[in-house]
């Protein structure tokens, strides 16, 4: 079985990754589960650059182990706020600031702004580094708008304030399998999954290239 190491310690993110890529015959580990403890300086100016920086740093720490390293950089762009917080989404208002505070700050900054001025998007770039040194990156987005109050318990981060017109609710109110089908990370992971198959990863028997959550969302 092939091995994938995803460069994160965020368990919510790992849960999404495993759900979306569950049709691959692969062991998927977080950095911690793989025993990799390194500090990574994300000094890129785009989501793609930061994803590549993280993937390359973890790949260097493998010391010859046969594994594909995946890393993502994702964030929220709010058009009325000059696309803030953007690549600084995780560090918005300082390291360790609770997302409840971040979300309320964004809502306060948009006070009085009508719906048409509250457009926003989630962006995700995922980079891969293969054992032979080859690398690639996928970038996808999810369009929506900033609501007027937080809602929902399913998501994390900025999900409670990011609303999707087609469903009339926040991404934190969507069932996980629906969110995975629509989300920026889901789209980027599916694009990356195609690259992994091209590099020899096999799909589990009885699957057709879709993870279980995607099949449920379309049923």
PDB file of C-alpha atoms in Angstrom:
ATOM      1  CA  UNK A   1       0.000   0.000   0.000  1.00  0.00           C
ATOM      2  CA  UNK A   2       1.308   3.421  -0.932  1.00  0.00           C
ATOM      3  CA  UNK A   3       1.691   6.107   1.699  1.00  0.00           C
ATOM      4  CA  UNK A   4       0.575   9.743   1.689  1.00  0.00           C
ATOM      5  CA  UNK A   5       1.772  12.205   4.296  1.00  0.00           C
ATOM      6  CA  UNK A   6      -0.356  15.326   4.530  1.00  0.00           C
ATOM      7  CA  UNK A   7       1.550  18.313   5.918  1.00  0.00           C
ATOM      8  CA  UNK A   8      -0.812  19.357   8.676  1.00  0.00           C
ATOM      9  CA  UNK A   9      -1.592  18.695  12.291  1.00  0.00           C
ATOM     10  CA  UNK A  10      -5.175  19.934  11.955  1.00  0.00           C
ATOM     11  CA  UNK A  11      -7.432  16.970  12.689  1.00  0.00           C
ATOM     12  CA  UNK A  12     -10.512  18.615  11.154  1.00  0.00           C
ATOM     13  CA  UNK A  13      -8.567  19.003   7.915  1.00  0.00           C
ATOM     14  CA  UNK A  14      -7.291  15.413   8.116  1.00  0.00           C
ATOM     15  CA  UNK A  15     -10.848  14.152   8.533  1.00  0.00           C
ATOM     16  CA  UNK A  16     -11.877  15.956   5.327  1.00  0.00           C
ATOM     17  CA  UNK A  17      -8.820  14.666   3.454  1.00  0.00           C
ATOM     18  CA  UNK A  18      -9.497  11.063   4.466  1.00  0.00           C
ATOM     19  CA  UNK A  19     -13.189  11.319   3.557  1.00  0.00           C
ATOM     20  CA  UNK A  20     -12.516  12.816   0.117  1.00  0.00           C
ATOM     21  CA  UNK A  21      -9.670  10.435  -0.765  1.00  0.00           C
ATOM     22  CA  UNK A  22     -11.166   7.336   0.833  1.00  0.00           C
ATOM     23  CA  UNK A  23     -11.385   5.529  -2.517  1.00  0.00           C
ATOM     24  CA  UNK A  24      -7.590   5.420  -2.873  1.00  0.00           C
ATOM     25  CA  UNK A  25      -5.734   2.317  -1.748  1.00  0.00           C
ATOM     26  CA  UNK A  26      -3.344   4.348   0.378  1.00  0.00           C
ATOM     27  CA  UNK A  27      -2.384   4.998   3.966  1.00  0.00           C
ATOM     28  CA  UNK A  28      -2.942   8.691   4.733  1.00  0.00           C
ATOM     29  CA  UNK A  29      -1.003  10.119   7.671  1.00  0.00           C
ATOM     30  CA  UNK A  30      -0.668  13.545   9.218  1.00  0.00           C
ATOM     31  CA  UNK A  31       2.804  14.936   9.938  1.00  0.00           C
ATOM     32  CA  UNK A  32       2.486  13.966  13.588  1.00  0.00           C
ATOM     33  CA  UNK A  33       1.359  10.438  12.766  1.00  0.00           C
ATOM     34  CA  UNK A  34       4.367  10.130  10.458  1.00  0.00           C
ATOM     35  CA  UNK A  35       6.691  11.310  13.248  1.00  0.00           C
ATOM     36  CA  UNK A  36       7.699  14.505  11.461  1.00  0.00           C
ATOM     37  CA  UNK A  37       8.151  17.514  13.698  1.00  0.00           C
ATOM     38  CA  UNK A  38       9.465  20.554  11.839  1.00  0.00           C
ATOM     39  CA  UNK A  39       8.751  24.272  11.823  1.00  0.00           C
ATOM     40  CA  UNK A  40       7.831  25.571   8.381  1.00  0.00           C
ATOM     41  CA  UNK A  41       8.098  29.234   7.460  1.00  0.00           C
ATOM     42  CA  UNK A  42       5.293  30.032   5.038  1.00  0.00           C
ATOM     43  CA  UNK A  43       6.718  33.098   3.335  1.00  0.00           C
ATOM     44  CA  UNK A  44       5.128  32.725  -0.097  1.00  0.00           C
ATOM     45  CA  UNK A  45       2.896  35.424  -1.563  1.00  0.00           C
ATOM     46  CA  UNK A  46       0.274  33.074  -3.032  1.00  0.00           C
ATOM     47  CA  UNK A  47      -1.604  30.006  -1.824  1.00  0.00           C
ATOM     48  CA  UNK A  48       0.274  27.936  -4.414  1.00  0.00           C
ATOM     49  CA  UNK A  49       3.700  29.081  -3.216  1.00  0.00           C
ATOM     50  CA  UNK A  50       2.917  28.340   0.421  1.00  0.00           C
ATOM     51  CA  UNK A  51       1.583  24.880  -0.429  1.00  0.00           C
ATOM     52  CA  UNK A  52       4.760  24.099  -2.375  1.00  0.00           C
ATOM     53  CA  UNK A  53       6.948  25.393   0.475  1.00  0.00           C
ATOM     54  CA  UNK A  54       5.214  23.126   3.011  1.00  0.00           C
ATOM     55  CA  UNK A  55       5.264  20.038   0.804  1.00  0.00           C
ATOM     56  CA  UNK A  56       8.944  20.483  -0.049  1.00  0.00           C
ATOM     57  CA  UNK A  57       9.920  21.013   3.601  1.00  0.00           C
ATOM     58  CA  UNK A  58       8.186  17.823   4.731  1.00  0.00           C
ATOM     59  CA  UNK A  59       9.581  15.851   1.770  1.00  0.00           C
ATOM     60  CA  UNK A  60      13.099  16.845   2.822  1.00  0.00           C
ATOM     61  CA  UNK A  61      12.378  15.452   6.282  1.00  0.00           C
ATOM     62  CA  UNK A  62      11.429  11.988   5.014  1.00  0.00           C
ATOM     63  CA  UNK A  63      15.064  10.863   4.775  1.00  0.00           C
ATOM     64  CA  UNK A  64      14.490   8.399   1.975  1.00  0.00           C
ATOM     65  CA  UNK A  65      11.107   7.078   3.066  1.00  0.00           C
ATOM     66  CA  UNK A  66       8.882   6.185   0.104  1.00  0.00           C
ATOM     67  CA  UNK A  67       5.883   8.463   0.466  1.00  0.00           C
ATOM     68  CA  UNK A  68       4.070  11.191  -1.400  1.00  0.00           C
ATOM     69  CA  UNK A  69       3.831  14.454   0.517  1.00  0.00           C
ATOM     70  CA  UNK A  70       0.764  16.612   0.110  1.00  0.00           C
ATOM     71  CA  UNK A  71       0.372  20.077   1.581  1.00  0.00           C
ATOM     72  CA  UNK A  72      -2.323  22.666   1.275  1.00  0.00           C
ATOM     73  CA  UNK A  73      -2.639  26.366   1.817  1.00  0.00           C
ATOM     74  CA  UNK A  74      -6.139  27.669   1.997  1.00  0.00           C
ATOM     75  CA  UNK A  75      -7.983  30.717   3.125  1.00  0.00           C
ATOM     76  CA  UNK A  76     -10.845  33.140   2.820  1.00  0.00           C
ATOM     77  CA  UNK A  77     -10.898  36.107   0.448  1.00  0.00           C
ATOM     78  CA  UNK A  78     -13.495  38.815   1.154  1.00  0.00           C
ATOM     79  CA  UNK A  79     -13.797  41.196  -1.783  1.00  0.00           C
ATOM     80  CA  UNK A  80     -15.011  44.191   0.251  1.00  0.00           C
ATOM     81  CA  UNK A  81     -11.960  43.836   2.529  1.00  0.00           C
ATOM     82  CA  UNK A  82      -9.435  43.907  -0.324  1.00  0.00           C
ATOM     83  CA  UNK A  83      -9.491  40.089  -0.335  1.00  0.00           C
ATOM     84  CA  UNK A  84      -8.416  39.878   3.291  1.00  0.00           C
ATOM     85  CA  UNK A  85      -7.552  37.753   5.169  1.00  0.00           C
ATOM     86  CA  UNK A  86      -6.259  35.816   2.136  1.00  0.00           C
ATOM     87  CA  UNK A  87      -3.034  33.903   2.637  1.00  0.00           C
ATOM     88  CA  UNK A  88      -2.956  35.175   6.225  1.00  0.00           C
ATOM     89  CA  UNK A  89      -6.291  33.516   7.088  1.00  0.00           C
ATOM     90  CA  UNK A  90      -4.780  31.155   9.673  1.00  0.00           C
ATOM     91  CA  UNK A  91      -2.782  33.983  11.249  1.00  0.00           C
ATOM     92  CA  UNK A  92      -5.430  36.708  10.933  1.00  0.00           C
ATOM     93  CA  UNK A  93      -5.450  38.932  14.050  1.00  0.00           C
ATOM     94  CA  UNK A  94      -2.428  37.046  15.377  1.00  0.00           C
ATOM     95  CA  UNK A  95      -1.368  33.458  15.997  1.00  0.00           C
ATOM     96  CA  UNK A  96      -3.776  31.556  18.199  1.00  0.00           C
ATOM     97  CA  UNK A  97      -6.683  33.997  17.905  1.00  0.00           C
ATOM     98  CA  UNK A  98      -9.922  31.969  18.174  1.00  0.00           C
ATOM     99  CA  UNK A  99     -11.979  31.757  15.002  1.00  0.00           C
ATOM    100  CA  UNK A 100     -14.987  33.055  16.898  1.00  0.00           C
ATOM    101  CA  UNK A 101     -13.067  36.335  17.273  1.00  0.00           C
ATOM    102  CA  UNK A 102     -11.881  36.322  13.667  1.00  0.00           C
ATOM    103  CA  UNK A 103     -15.380  35.669  12.366  1.00  0.00           C
ATOM    104  CA  UNK A 104     -16.952  38.360  14.510  1.00  0.00           C
ATOM    105  CA  UNK A 105     -14.297  40.863  13.400  1.00  0.00           C
ATOM    106  CA  UNK A 106     -15.087  40.200   9.737  1.00  0.00           C
ATOM    107  CA  UNK A 107     -18.811  40.549  10.404  1.00  0.00           C
ATOM    108  CA  UNK A 108     -18.206  43.842  12.224  1.00  0.00           C
ATOM    109  CA  UNK A 109     -16.076  45.193   9.369  1.00  0.00           C
ATOM    110  CA  UNK A 110     -18.897  44.381   6.938  1.00  0.00           C
ATOM    111  CA  UNK A 111     -21.624  45.995   9.035  1.00  0.00           C
ATOM    112  CA  UNK A 112     -24.066  47.803   6.765  1.00  0.00           C
ATOM    113  CA  UNK A 113     -22.715  46.216   3.574  1.00  0.00           C
ATOM    114  CA  UNK A 114     -25.542  44.728   1.453  1.00  0.00           C
ATOM    115  CA  UNK A 115     -25.458  41.152   0.209  1.00  0.00           C
ATOM    116  CA  UNK A 116     -24.169  42.094  -3.245  1.00  0.00           C
ATOM    117  CA  UNK A 117     -21.134  43.672  -1.598  1.00  0.00           C
ATOM    118  CA  UNK A 118     -20.370  40.700   0.652  1.00  0.00           C
ATOM    119  CA  UNK A 119     -18.989  38.375  -2.039  1.00  0.00           C
ATOM    120  CA  UNK A 120     -16.206  36.062  -0.900  1.00  0.00           C
ATOM    121  CA  UNK A 121     -14.523  32.811  -1.739  1.00  0.00           C
ATOM    122  CA  UNK A 122     -12.622  30.011  -0.109  1.00  0.00           C
ATOM    123  CA  UNK A 123      -9.396  29.188  -1.984  1.00  0.00           C
ATOM    124  CA  UNK A 124      -7.308  26.041  -1.649  1.00  0.00           C
ATOM    125  CA  UNK A 125      -4.018  25.100  -3.298  1.00  0.00           C
ATOM    126  CA  UNK A 126      -2.636  21.591  -2.809  1.00  0.00           C
ATOM    127  CA  UNK A 127       0.935  20.726  -3.711  1.00  0.00           C
ATOM    128  CA  UNK A 128       2.405  17.252  -4.084  1.00  0.00           C
ATOM    129  CA  UNK A 129       6.021  16.109  -3.964  1.00  0.00           C
ATOM    130  CA  UNK A 130       6.606  12.564  -5.252  1.00  0.00           C
ATOM    131  CA  UNK A 131       9.477  10.264  -4.222  1.00  0.00           C
ATOM    132  CA  UNK A 132      11.222  10.880  -7.557  1.00  0.00           C
ATOM    133  CA  UNK A 133      11.271  14.620  -6.869  1.00  0.00           C
ATOM    134  CA  UNK A 134       8.510  15.522  -9.291  1.00  0.00           C
ATOM    135  CA  UNK A 135       5.957  18.012  -7.998  1.00  0.00           C
ATOM    136  CA  UNK A 136       2.634  19.498  -9.029  1.00  0.00           C
ATOM    137  CA  UNK A 137      -0.049  21.775  -7.615  1.00  0.00           C
ATOM    138  CA  UNK A 138      -3.808  22.161  -7.941  1.00  0.00           C
ATOM    139  CA  UNK A 139      -5.806  25.296  -7.069  1.00  0.00           C
ATOM    140  CA  UNK A 140      -9.565  25.563  -6.694  1.00  0.00           C
ATOM    141  CA  UNK A 141     -12.099  27.975  -5.214  1.00  0.00           C
ATOM    142  CA  UNK A 142     -15.588  27.987  -3.752  1.00  0.00           C
ATOM    143  CA  UNK A 143     -17.650  31.118  -4.334  1.00  0.00           C
ATOM    144  CA  UNK A 144     -20.114  32.463  -1.787  1.00  0.00           C
ATOM    145  CA  UNK A 145     -20.770  35.428   0.452  1.00  0.00           C
ATOM    146  CA  UNK A 146     -20.340  36.495   4.063  1.00  0.00           C
ATOM    147  CA  UNK A 147     -23.554  36.186   6.055  1.00  0.00           C
ATOM    148  CA  UNK A 148     -24.738  38.390   8.882  1.00  0.00           C
ATOM    149  CA  UNK A 149     -24.230  35.967  11.748  1.00  0.00           C
ATOM    150  CA  UNK A 150     -22.392  32.700  12.425  1.00  0.00           C
ATOM    151  CA  UNK A 151     -24.440  29.549  11.966  1.00  0.00           C
ATOM    152  CA  UNK A 152     -23.842  25.812  11.996  1.00  0.00           C
ATOM    153  CA  UNK A 153     -21.899  23.197  13.897  1.00  0.00           C
ATOM    154  CA  UNK A 154     -20.448  20.947  11.175  1.00  0.00           C
ATOM    155  CA  UNK A 155     -17.540  23.014   9.884  1.00  0.00           C
ATOM    156  CA  UNK A 156     -14.534  24.759  11.343  1.00  0.00           C
ATOM    157  CA  UNK A 157     -12.585  27.979  10.842  1.00  0.00           C
ATOM    158  CA  UNK A 158     -14.537  30.508   8.787  1.00  0.00           C
ATOM    159  CA  UNK A 159     -17.269  28.022   7.811  1.00  0.00           C
ATOM    160  CA  UNK A 160     -19.934  29.520  10.135  1.00  0.00           C
ATOM    161  CA  UNK A 161     -19.922  32.899   8.339  1.00  0.00           C
ATOM    162  CA  UNK A 162     -19.422  31.688   4.737  1.00  0.00           C
ATOM    163  CA  UNK A 163     -22.759  31.176   2.998  1.00  0.00           C
ATOM    164  CA  UNK A 164     -23.581  29.331  -0.219  1.00  0.00           C
ATOM    165  CA  UNK A 165     -26.457  30.721  -2.297  1.00  0.00           C
ATOM    166  CA  UNK A 166     -27.507  27.378  -3.760  1.00  0.00           C
ATOM    167  CA  UNK A 167     -28.224  26.014  -0.279  1.00  0.00           C
ATOM    168  CA  UNK A 168     -29.143  29.229   1.542  1.00  0.00           C
ATOM    169  CA  UNK A 169     -26.979  28.351   4.517  1.00  0.00           C
ATOM    170  CA  UNK A 170     -23.432  28.486   5.823  1.00  0.00           C
ATOM    171  CA  UNK A 171     -20.890  25.810   5.007  1.00  0.00           C
ATOM    172  CA  UNK A 172     -20.955  24.894   8.708  1.00  0.00           C
ATOM    173  CA  UNK A 173     -24.634  23.959   8.265  1.00  0.00           C
ATOM    174  CA  UNK A 174     -24.013  21.641   5.315  1.00  0.00           C
ATOM    175  CA  UNK A 175     -23.760  17.887   5.910  1.00  0.00           C
ATOM    176  CA  UNK A 176     -20.079  16.888   5.630  1.00  0.00           C
ATOM    177  CA  UNK A 177     -20.608  14.859   2.449  1.00  0.00           C
ATOM    178  CA  UNK A 178     -22.274  17.840   0.735  1.00  0.00           C
ATOM    179  CA  UNK A 179     -19.589  20.244   1.894  1.00  0.00           C
ATOM    180  CA  UNK A 180     -16.870  17.915   0.593  1.00  0.00           C
ATOM    181  CA  UNK A 181     -18.541  17.882  -2.816  1.00  0.00           C
ATOM    182  CA  UNK A 182     -18.767  21.689  -3.023  1.00  0.00           C
ATOM    183  CA  UNK A 183     -15.733  22.887  -1.120  1.00  0.00           C
ATOM    184  CA  UNK A 184     -12.515  24.414  -2.357  1.00  0.00           C
ATOM    185  CA  UNK A 185     -10.536  21.689  -0.570  1.00  0.00           C
ATOM    186  CA  UNK A 186     -12.749  18.955  -1.989  1.00  0.00           C
ATOM    187  CA  UNK A 187     -12.285  20.250  -5.541  1.00  0.00           C
ATOM    188  CA  UNK A 188      -8.512  20.633  -5.115  1.00  0.00           C
ATOM    189  CA  UNK A 189      -8.177  17.176  -3.557  1.00  0.00           C
ATOM    190  CA  UNK A 190     -10.147  15.558  -6.364  1.00  0.00           C
ATOM    191  CA  UNK A 191      -7.906  17.255  -8.917  1.00  0.00           C
ATOM    192  CA  UNK A 192      -4.865  16.041  -6.982  1.00  0.00           C
ATOM    193  CA  UNK A 193      -6.346  12.558  -6.710  1.00  0.00           C
ATOM    194  CA  UNK A 194      -6.238  12.337 -10.508  1.00  0.00           C
ATOM    195  CA  UNK A 195      -2.517  13.154 -10.379  1.00  0.00           C
ATOM    196  CA  UNK A 196      -1.975  10.435  -7.771  1.00  0.00           C
ATOM    197  CA  UNK A 197      -3.708   7.840  -9.949  1.00  0.00           C
ATOM    198  CA  UNK A 198      -1.441   8.838 -12.830  1.00  0.00           C
ATOM    199  CA  UNK A 199       1.516   8.200 -10.515  1.00  0.00           C
ATOM    200  CA  UNK A 200       0.477   4.640  -9.773  1.00  0.00           C
ATOM    201  CA  UNK A 201      -2.011   4.945  -6.930  1.00  0.00           C
ATOM    202  CA  UNK A 202      -4.791   2.417  -7.230  1.00  0.00           C
ATOM    203  CA  UNK A 203      -8.432   2.880  -6.436  1.00  0.00           C
ATOM    204  CA  UNK A 204     -10.050   0.432  -4.042  1.00  0.00           C
ATOM    205  CA  UNK A 205     -12.111  -2.325  -5.586  1.00  0.00           C
ATOM    206  CA  UNK A 206     -15.748  -1.388  -6.044  1.00  0.00           C
ATOM    207  CA  UNK A 207     -15.108   2.350  -6.438  1.00  0.00           C
ATOM    208  CA  UNK A 208     -15.415   4.432  -9.571  1.00  0.00           C
ATOM    209  CA  UNK A 209     -13.155   7.320  -8.712  1.00  0.00           C
ATOM    210  CA  UNK A 210     -15.514   8.861  -6.171  1.00  0.00           C
ATOM    211  CA  UNK A 211     -15.203   8.748  -2.417  1.00  0.00           C
ATOM    212  CA  UNK A 212     -18.209   7.544  -0.439  1.00  0.00           C
ATOM    213  CA  UNK A 213     -19.209  11.069   0.604  1.00  0.00           C
ATOM    214  CA  UNK A 214     -19.355  12.209  -3.007  1.00  0.00           C
ATOM    215  CA  UNK A 215     -21.593   9.304  -3.995  1.00  0.00           C
ATOM    216  CA  UNK A 216     -23.936  10.046  -1.112  1.00  0.00           C
ATOM    217  CA  UNK A 217     -24.074  13.739  -2.039  1.00  0.00           C
ATOM    218  CA  UNK A 218     -25.131  12.876  -5.576  1.00  0.00           C
ATOM    219  CA  UNK A 219     -27.677  10.237  -4.578  1.00  0.00           C
TER     220      UNK A 219
END
